[in-house]
C-alpha cells in the first residue's frame, strides 16, 4: 500500500499513466503503440457499454416484468415478442420478419425527434429572432433615452438576420444550365453566398476554438495526473 | 474438249478435211467448206494433216460449207466458184485454203444435194451419212489452217477486219502469225510454238510431229476425212439430243466417242504416242456414256483428271509440255501446209491468253515474313499475325468506349466532370491501399518544435502549481447558474444527468466540480442519472475524486439511478413517468423510490433543479426539446423547474441560443474550463484553479503560433505573387 492506495488502485494508476504516455507519443509521430492504445480504448468502451446494458437494463427490467407477470403479463409478452423479432435481423433469411420491430424503433425515434425539433427549437428560436425587431422594445428604449441600447439591439438583430439568411443562401447551389458553359449561380446569389460563407467560417472557427480548448484542458489534466503519479511513486518533498 | 485420237494413223481423213486440202471438189462443192485462211478464226490446236490430205481424197465438211453459205456465198456450187474466182464475198482465208488444197490434191467433189443447214448437230449427221472413210487425223487441216506465213497471206478485208476488231476469238490466230514473223519464242507459249511455222517450211503449214505422225505426211490444209472423234460425236447425237457444240462454256468436242470405242494406247516416243494425249480425253467418254445431259467443259476436264494418265495416257504432246524446245521447233517444222501452202506466222499471245498460262510456269511466291501485318494481341486469335480480328473494331475487350449520344454537346469542362464522376464510381469498387503517412522533414521539424513549445508552456505552470493568472469574471450564464443554486432550499432533491463521454472527463469535471460543490454546500441532495452506458461509472469516479469531502458523498447517501436506455425516448419517458421508467426494487422487497432522497419524487417537476453535464450539443438539445417542456408544473404554470447545463466549449455556439430565448429554455450554463473557473472565482477554488494557469499559457502560445504562422504564409504568398 502506497499513499493509502490499494493494490488494484495502484495498478490502475500505473496502467493509466502508461497509456497516457503512449498517447502523448503521437506528438513524435504515428506509431504502433499509439494504435494499440486506440484499439484498447475502443474495445474497452464497447465491452463496458454492453456489460452495463445487460446489468443495469436487461436483467432488472426482465426481473421486474417477471415479478409482475401474474398481475400484468402483457409487458413481458410484448417485450419477448419484439425481442424475438429483432433477433431475426441477425440472419438474412429471417430478416424480413424483424421489419415491424425495426419500423417501430425508427418510427418512434423519428416522431420524437420531429416533435421536439418543432416544439423545442424551431418555434422558440423563430420567436426569439423576432424579438430583436419588436417595435415596443425599440420604442421603450427610445423613450428611456437609451439610444445606444436601442441601436445595439437593432444591430444585434440585424446581424442575426443577415447571418442567418446569408448562411442559408450560401448552401443554395441551384443554377441555370447554359450551353457550352459551366452552370453558375446568378451574380446576386453568388455575392450573398460569399457573405454567408463569412458567417459560416466564423462559426466554424468558434467551434474549432472550443474543440481546441477542450483538448488543451485535457492536456493540462493529463500533465497534472502524471505529476500526481510521480508524486505517489517517487517520494517527493515539496 | 475431247478430240478423238484416231486409232489407226493410216485412217483416212474425213471427207470434209480432204476437201479442205485442195481437192477440186472442195472448191466448188457446196458441201465442202471453204478453206480457212490463217488470219481467220481457227480452233487452237487443230492442225492440218498434210499427209493425210495428200493421200486421201478430201472433201470440205458440210459445216464449213454452211458457214460459207451463211456468210453469203450461196448454195451449192458457189463456193468453188467464189474460191476460184476470188469472190469478194468469200472470206479470204477460205479462198486461200481452197486454192492450196486444189493444187495438192484432187478431192472428190462434195456430194451434191447438201442442203444449207444451221444446226451443227444436224450437219454432223449429214456428214456421217455421206462420209465413208474416217481419216485418222484432224490436225492436218488445222495445221494447214494455222501454219501460214504472213507473206503468203492474201489481203482480205475480212481478215483485216477481224484483226482490227481485236476479237479474242481471232487473237490466237493473229498471235500465231505474228510469232512466226518475229521468230521469237519467248512470247509464244510452248504449245503454240510447237505448232508454229518452221522457217524451213515457209509457205507451208508445218504441223506438229504428232500431227504428222498420224497423217504420215505434212498436213495440208484442206478437207479431211472425218476423224473418229467426230464420228463419235455424230453417233451420240443419234442416240440422244445434244446441245450445240458451240456453247458458252467452250467448244465441246466431247461426247464424240462411242461406247465401245477406246482411246488408243500408244507409246510416248512414237508419233502415235505423242498424240496419245488425245487418248486421255477418251476417258471423258465414261462420264458421258448413256447419260442424256449436256456436257460441261469443266466437268469434262474433271473427269479427265480421274484418269490415270501415267498408265493409260500416252505422253503429252509437245505443245502441252514444257520440254525440249528443239522438239517443238522440229515438230513445228513438221507441220506444214502441205496441201494449201499456207504459212501462219506465230503471233504474240494476247493478254488474256497470257493470264491463262499454267501456274507451274510462274515462279513460286516467296513466303511472307512473319512480321507482315498486325499481330493480334487480344482475344482468341492472340499471337497470330495478319489475322482478321474476331470482333469488329468497335468492340473492345476490357471495357467500353464511351459513346456520346447524338445531339448532346459536351464541352471540355463538362467532360472533365464526367470523367471525375466515373473515376469516383470506379474507385468505390477498389479497396483503398493502406498508405503510410509520410511527412516531409521540414514539416516534421516544425511539428516537433510546436509540440515542444506547447508542452513546455503547459507543463511548467502545472509542475510548479502556478496560480498567478487571475480567474475570469463570471458571465451572465454563469451568474444565472449561481443564482439558481443559491436559491435552492436545503434538502431539495436535484437531478444531475451525467451525459458526457469518458474522453471529455478532464474538461467536464473541471467545469462541473464547482457547481456540484456549491450544491452540496447548500445542502441539496443530488440524484444522479445517465442515458450513456458509461454514465454511472463516471458518476462514481467524479464523486469519489472531487467531492469525497462531503459527507453526503463519502457516506454514499446519494442515489445513483444508473443507466436508462433509449436515448431521446428514454428522456421523454422519464420526464413523464420517472418511477415507471426506472423501477428501483431493493433486495428486501422495498422500493427504492420510497427511500430518501426519492421519497417525495412522483414526477419530474418534484425535483428542484435539473443539471445536465454533457459535451455533445445534440444531447443538450435533446434534453431541452424533450424534457424542458415537462418541467413546467401543470398545476402551477408560474413555477418551472430550472434547467441548467455544464457543457463543453465546443458545444457552446449551438447551445447558447437556447439561453437567449424568451422565456429561457436554458436557465443557465457553464461552458468549459473558463466557465468553471469563473464560477470558482466567487466560491472556493477547486480543480479549475489548478488547470487555469497552464490552460491560459497554452492558449496564449497557441494564439502566438497561429499569428506567426499566418504572417509567414501571407508573406510567402505576397512574395510569390511578386
Tab-separated table of N, CA and C in Angstrom, chain A residues 139-216:
chain	number	residue	atom	x	y	z
A	139	UNK	N	-39.365	51.225	-29.004
A	139	UNK	CA	-40.000	52.442	-28.530
A	139	UNK	C	-39.666	52.707	-27.065
A	140	UNK	N	-39.648	51.622	-26.332
A	140	UNK	CA	-39.322	51.773	-24.923
A	140	UNK	C	-37.885	52.236	-24.745
A	141	UNK	N	-37.003	51.702	-25.577
A	141	UNK	CA	-35.603	52.107	-25.478
A	141	UNK	C	-35.428	53.569	-25.850
A	142	UNK	N	-36.132	54.035	-26.840
A	142	UNK	CA	-36.001	55.440	-27.234
A	142	UNK	C	-36.636	56.359	-26.176
A	143	UNK	N	-37.706	55.892	-25.658
A	143	UNK	CA	-38.362	56.717	-24.646
A	143	UNK	C	-37.501	56.861	-23.393
A	144	UNK	N	-36.757	55.822	-23.124
A	144	UNK	CA	-35.861	55.873	-21.966
A	144	UNK	C	-34.537	56.521	-22.278
A	145	UNK	N	-34.449	57.159	-23.450
A	145	UNK	CA	-33.202	57.789	-23.897
A	145	UNK	C	-32.034	56.821	-23.908
A	146	UNK	N	-32.378	55.634	-24.144
A	146	UNK	CA	-31.311	54.628	-24.269
A	146	UNK	C	-31.145	54.291	-25.755
A	147	UNK	N	-30.624	55.317	-26.401
A	147	UNK	CA	-30.450	55.127	-27.836
A	147	UNK	C	-29.396	54.049	-28.128
A	148	UNK	N	-28.375	54.028	-27.319
A	148	UNK	CA	-27.338	53.022	-27.513
A	148	UNK	C	-27.875	51.620	-27.353
A	149	UNK	N	-28.710	51.484	-26.348
A	149	UNK	CA	-29.289	50.148	-26.158
A	149	UNK	C	-30.199	49.779	-27.310
A	150	UNK	N	-30.916	50.788	-27.756
A	150	UNK	CA	-31.811	50.540	-28.893
A	150	UNK	C	-31.016	50.213	-30.147
A	151	UNK	N	-29.991	50.989	-30.398
A	151	UNK	CA	-29.183	50.692	-31.592
A	151	UNK	C	-28.463	49.354	-31.468
A	152	UNK	N	-27.990	49.055	-30.255
A	152	UNK	CA	-27.324	47.761	-30.067
A	152	UNK	C	-28.302	46.613	-30.280
A	153	UNK	N	-29.478	46.824	-29.807
A	153	UNK	CA	-30.494	45.789	-30.014
A	153	UNK	C	-30.801	45.635	-31.493
A	154	UNK	N	-30.937	46.769	-32.178
A	154	UNK	CA	-31.216	46.709	-33.613
A	154	UNK	C	-30.048	46.106	-34.383
A	155	UNK	N	-28.852	46.465	-34.015
A	155	UNK	CA	-27.682	45.915	-34.705
A	155	UNK	C	-27.560	44.424	-34.455
A	156	UNK	N	-27.815	44.042	-33.223
A	156	UNK	CA	-27.742	42.629	-32.905
A	156	UNK	C	-28.766	41.837	-33.714
A	157	UNK	N	-29.954	42.348	-33.792
A	157	UNK	CA	-30.987	41.702	-34.598
A	157	UNK	C	-30.617	41.653	-36.065
A	158	UNK	N	-30.041	42.715	-36.562
A	158	UNK	CA	-29.649	42.748	-37.973
A	158	UNK	C	-28.548	41.744	-38.270
A	159	UNK	N	-27.611	41.707	-37.356
A	159	UNK	CA	-26.538	40.732	-37.583
A	159	UNK	C	-27.090	39.312	-37.572
A	160	UNK	N	-27.960	39.037	-36.657
A	160	UNK	CA	-28.546	37.692	-36.599
A	160	UNK	C	-29.338	37.403	-37.863
A	161	UNK	N	-30.089	38.391	-38.299
A	161	UNK	CA	-30.904	38.172	-39.502
A	161	UNK	C	-30.023	37.989	-40.730
A	162	UNK	N	-29.081	38.884	-40.919
A	162	UNK	CA	-28.210	38.794	-42.095
A	162	UNK	C	-27.387	37.512	-42.065
A	163	UNK	N	-26.878	37.201	-40.902
A	163	UNK	CA	-26.076	35.988	-40.805
A	163	UNK	C	-26.880	34.732	-41.089
A	164	UNK	N	-28.092	34.714	-40.583
A	164	UNK	CA	-28.929	33.533	-40.812
A	164	UNK	C	-29.298	33.385	-42.278
A	165	UNK	N	-29.727	34.478	-42.889
A	165	UNK	CA	-30.159	34.417	-44.292
A	165	UNK	C	-28.985	34.113	-45.219
A	166	UNK	N	-27.906	34.823	-45.045
A	166	UNK	CA	-26.756	34.606	-45.937
A	166	UNK	C	-26.157	33.214	-45.751
A	167	UNK	N	-26.169	32.725	-44.537
A	167	UNK	CA	-25.639	31.364	-44.321
A	167	UNK	C	-26.498	30.324	-45.029
A	168	UNK	N	-27.791	30.514	-44.987
A	168	UNK	CA	-28.667	29.579	-45.696
A	168	UNK	C	-28.495	29.701	-47.208
A	169	UNK	N	-28.333	30.920	-47.706
A	169	UNK	CA	-28.180	31.106	-49.143
A	169	UNK	C	-26.848	30.534	-49.627
A	170	UNK	N	-25.848	30.533	-48.796
A	170	UNK	CA	-24.551	30.002	-49.223
A	170	UNK	C	-24.631	28.523	-49.546
A	171	UNK	N	-25.617	27.864	-49.055
A	171	UNK	CA	-25.806	26.441	-49.365
A	171	UNK	C	-26.819	26.224	-50.486
A	172	UNK	N	-27.140	27.271	-51.207
A	172	UNK	CA	-28.041	27.169	-52.343
A	172	UNK	C	-27.188	26.998	-53.592
A	173	UNK	N	-27.317	25.827	-54.268
A	173	UNK	CA	-26.472	25.527	-55.408
A	173	UNK	C	-27.264	25.360	-56.704
A	174	UNK	N	-28.472	25.815	-56.710
A	174	UNK	CA	-29.228	25.738	-57.957
A	174	UNK	C	-28.693	26.764	-58.926
A	175	UNK	N	-28.549	26.354	-60.153
A	175	UNK	CA	-28.009	27.255	-61.169
A	175	UNK	C	-28.643	26.904	-62.496
A	176	UNK	N	-28.646	27.856	-63.363
A	176	UNK	CA	-29.180	27.660	-64.701
A	176	UNK	C	-28.107	27.027	-65.581
A	177	UNK	N	-28.534	26.061	-66.368
A	177	UNK	CA	-27.601	25.415	-67.292
A	177	UNK	C	-27.546	26.194	-68.596
A	178	UNK	N	-26.364	26.495	-69.010
A	178	UNK	CA	-26.171	27.215	-70.256
A	178	UNK	C	-25.334	26.370	-71.199
A	179	UNK	N	-25.609	26.477	-72.493
A	179	UNK	CA	-24.866	25.639	-73.437
A	179	UNK	C	-23.384	25.995	-73.460
A	180	UNK	N	-22.590	24.982	-73.448
A	180	UNK	CA	-21.130	25.103	-73.561
A	180	UNK	C	-20.541	25.937	-72.423
A	181	UNK	N	-21.210	25.956	-71.276
A	181	UNK	CA	-20.704	26.711	-70.139
A	181	UNK	C	-20.951	25.930	-68.871
A	182	UNK	N	-20.113	26.181	-67.901
A	182	UNK	CA	-20.279	25.542	-66.602
A	182	UNK	C	-21.462	26.197	-65.897
A	183	UNK	N	-22.363	25.417	-65.335
A	183	UNK	CA	-23.503	26.031	-64.618
A	183	UNK	C	-23.012	26.886	-63.469
A	184	UNK	N	-23.496	28.086	-63.396
A	184	UNK	CA	-23.096	29.027	-62.354
A	184	UNK	C	-24.334	29.677	-61.793
A	185	UNK	N	-24.192	30.099	-60.514
A	185	UNK	CA	-25.292	30.808	-59.874
A	185	UNK	C	-25.359	32.240	-60.401
A	186	UNK	N	-26.491	32.823	-60.159
A	186	UNK	CA	-26.644	34.206	-60.589
A	186	UNK	C	-25.687	35.088	-59.779
A	187	UNK	N	-25.281	36.214	-60.280
A	187	UNK	CA	-24.312	37.069	-59.579
A	187	UNK	C	-24.779	37.520	-58.208
A	188	UNK	N	-26.059	37.870	-58.062
A	188	UNK	CA	-26.524	38.351	-56.759
A	188	UNK	C	-26.504	37.214	-55.738
A	189	UNK	N	-26.882	36.049	-56.153
A	189	UNK	CA	-26.807	34.898	-55.257
A	189	UNK	C	-25.358	34.599	-54.917
A	190	UNK	N	-24.489	34.763	-55.890
A	190	UNK	CA	-23.083	34.498	-55.650
A	190	UNK	C	-22.514	35.454	-54.606
A	191	UNK	N	-22.839	36.704	-54.689
A	191	UNK	CA	-22.340	37.686	-53.705
A	191	UNK	C	-22.938	37.440	-52.326
A	192	UNK	N	-24.204	37.122	-52.246
A	192	UNK	CA	-24.823	36.832	-50.941
A	192	UNK	C	-24.209	35.566	-50.351
A	193	UNK	N	-23.935	34.601	-51.198
A	193	UNK	CA	-23.335	33.362	-50.708
A	193	UNK	C	-21.956	33.615	-50.124
A	194	UNK	N	-21.205	34.517	-50.745
A	194	UNK	CA	-19.876	34.828	-50.203
A	194	UNK	C	-19.988	35.425	-48.807
A	195	UNK	N	-20.968	36.302	-48.588
A	195	UNK	CA	-21.166	36.860	-47.252
A	195	UNK	C	-21.593	35.769	-46.279
A	196	UNK	N	-22.430	34.881	-46.720
A	196	UNK	CA	-22.834	33.769	-45.865
A	196	UNK	C	-21.672	32.853	-45.540
A	197	UNK	N	-20.770	32.687	-46.488
A	197	UNK	CA	-19.590	31.891	-46.207
A	197	UNK	C	-18.750	32.529	-45.118
A	198	UNK	N	-18.760	33.844	-45.050
A	198	UNK	CA	-18.017	34.523	-43.984
A	198	UNK	C	-18.592	34.163	-42.615
A	199	UNK	N	-19.892	34.190	-42.476
A	199	UNK	CA	-20.514	33.810	-41.203
A	199	UNK	C	-20.271	32.334	-40.899
A	200	UNK	N	-20.342	31.507	-41.897
A	200	UNK	CA	-20.081	30.082	-41.680
A	200	UNK	C	-18.652	29.875	-41.224
A	201	UNK	N	-17.745	30.615	-41.807
A	201	UNK	CA	-16.343	30.492	-41.412
A	201	UNK	C	-16.152	30.937	-39.966
A	202	UNK	N	-16.866	31.962	-39.555
A	202	UNK	CA	-16.752	32.432	-38.172
A	202	UNK	C	-17.258	31.373	-37.206
A	203	UNK	N	-18.397	30.794	-37.471
A	203	UNK	CA	-18.954	29.786	-36.579
A	203	UNK	C	-18.074	28.547	-36.564
A	204	UNK	N	-17.503	28.189	-37.698
A	204	UNK	CA	-16.597	27.043	-37.704
A	204	UNK	C	-15.351	27.339	-36.891
A	205	UNK	N	-14.869	28.555	-36.965
A	205	UNK	CA	-13.731	28.941	-36.157
A	205	UNK	C	-14.038	28.885	-34.670
A	206	UNK	N	-15.226	29.314	-34.301
A	206	UNK	CA	-15.614	29.263	-32.894
A	206	UNK	C	-15.687	27.816	-32.422
A	207	UNK	N	-16.250	26.984	-33.229
A	207	UNK	CA	-16.332	25.563	-32.869
A	207	UNK	C	-14.936	24.969	-32.752
A	208	UNK	N	-14.052	25.333	-33.671
A	208	UNK	CA	-12.680	24.837	-33.581
A	208	UNK	C	-12.007	25.323	-32.304
A	209	UNK	N	-12.245	26.539	-31.952
A	209	UNK	CA	-11.671	27.062	-30.724
A	209	UNK	C	-12.184	26.284	-29.518
A	210	UNK	N	-13.431	25.952	-29.531
A	210	UNK	CA	-13.973	25.178	-28.433
A	210	UNK	C	-13.374	23.782	-28.361
A	211	UNK	N	-13.179	23.189	-29.498
A	211	UNK	CA	-12.572	21.860	-29.512
A	211	UNK	C	-11.139	21.930	-29.005
A	212	UNK	N	-10.423	22.926	-29.480
A	212	UNK	CA	-9.036	23.077	-29.037
A	212	UNK	C	-8.971	23.376	-27.548
A	213	UNK	N	-9.906	24.146	-27.057
A	213	UNK	CA	-9.932	24.454	-25.640
A	213	UNK	C	-10.153	23.181	-24.832
A	214	UNK	N	-11.041	22.333	-25.267
A	214	UNK	CA	-11.284	21.080	-24.565
A	214	UNK	C	-10.062	20.184	-24.623
A	215	UNK	N	-9.427	20.133	-25.768
A	215	UNK	CA	-8.223	19.309	-25.878
A	215	UNK	C	-7.101	19.857	-25.017
A	216	UNK	N	-6.952	21.146	-24.991
A	216	UNK	CA	-5.895	21.729	-24.171
A	216	UNK	C	-6.159	21.499	-22.682
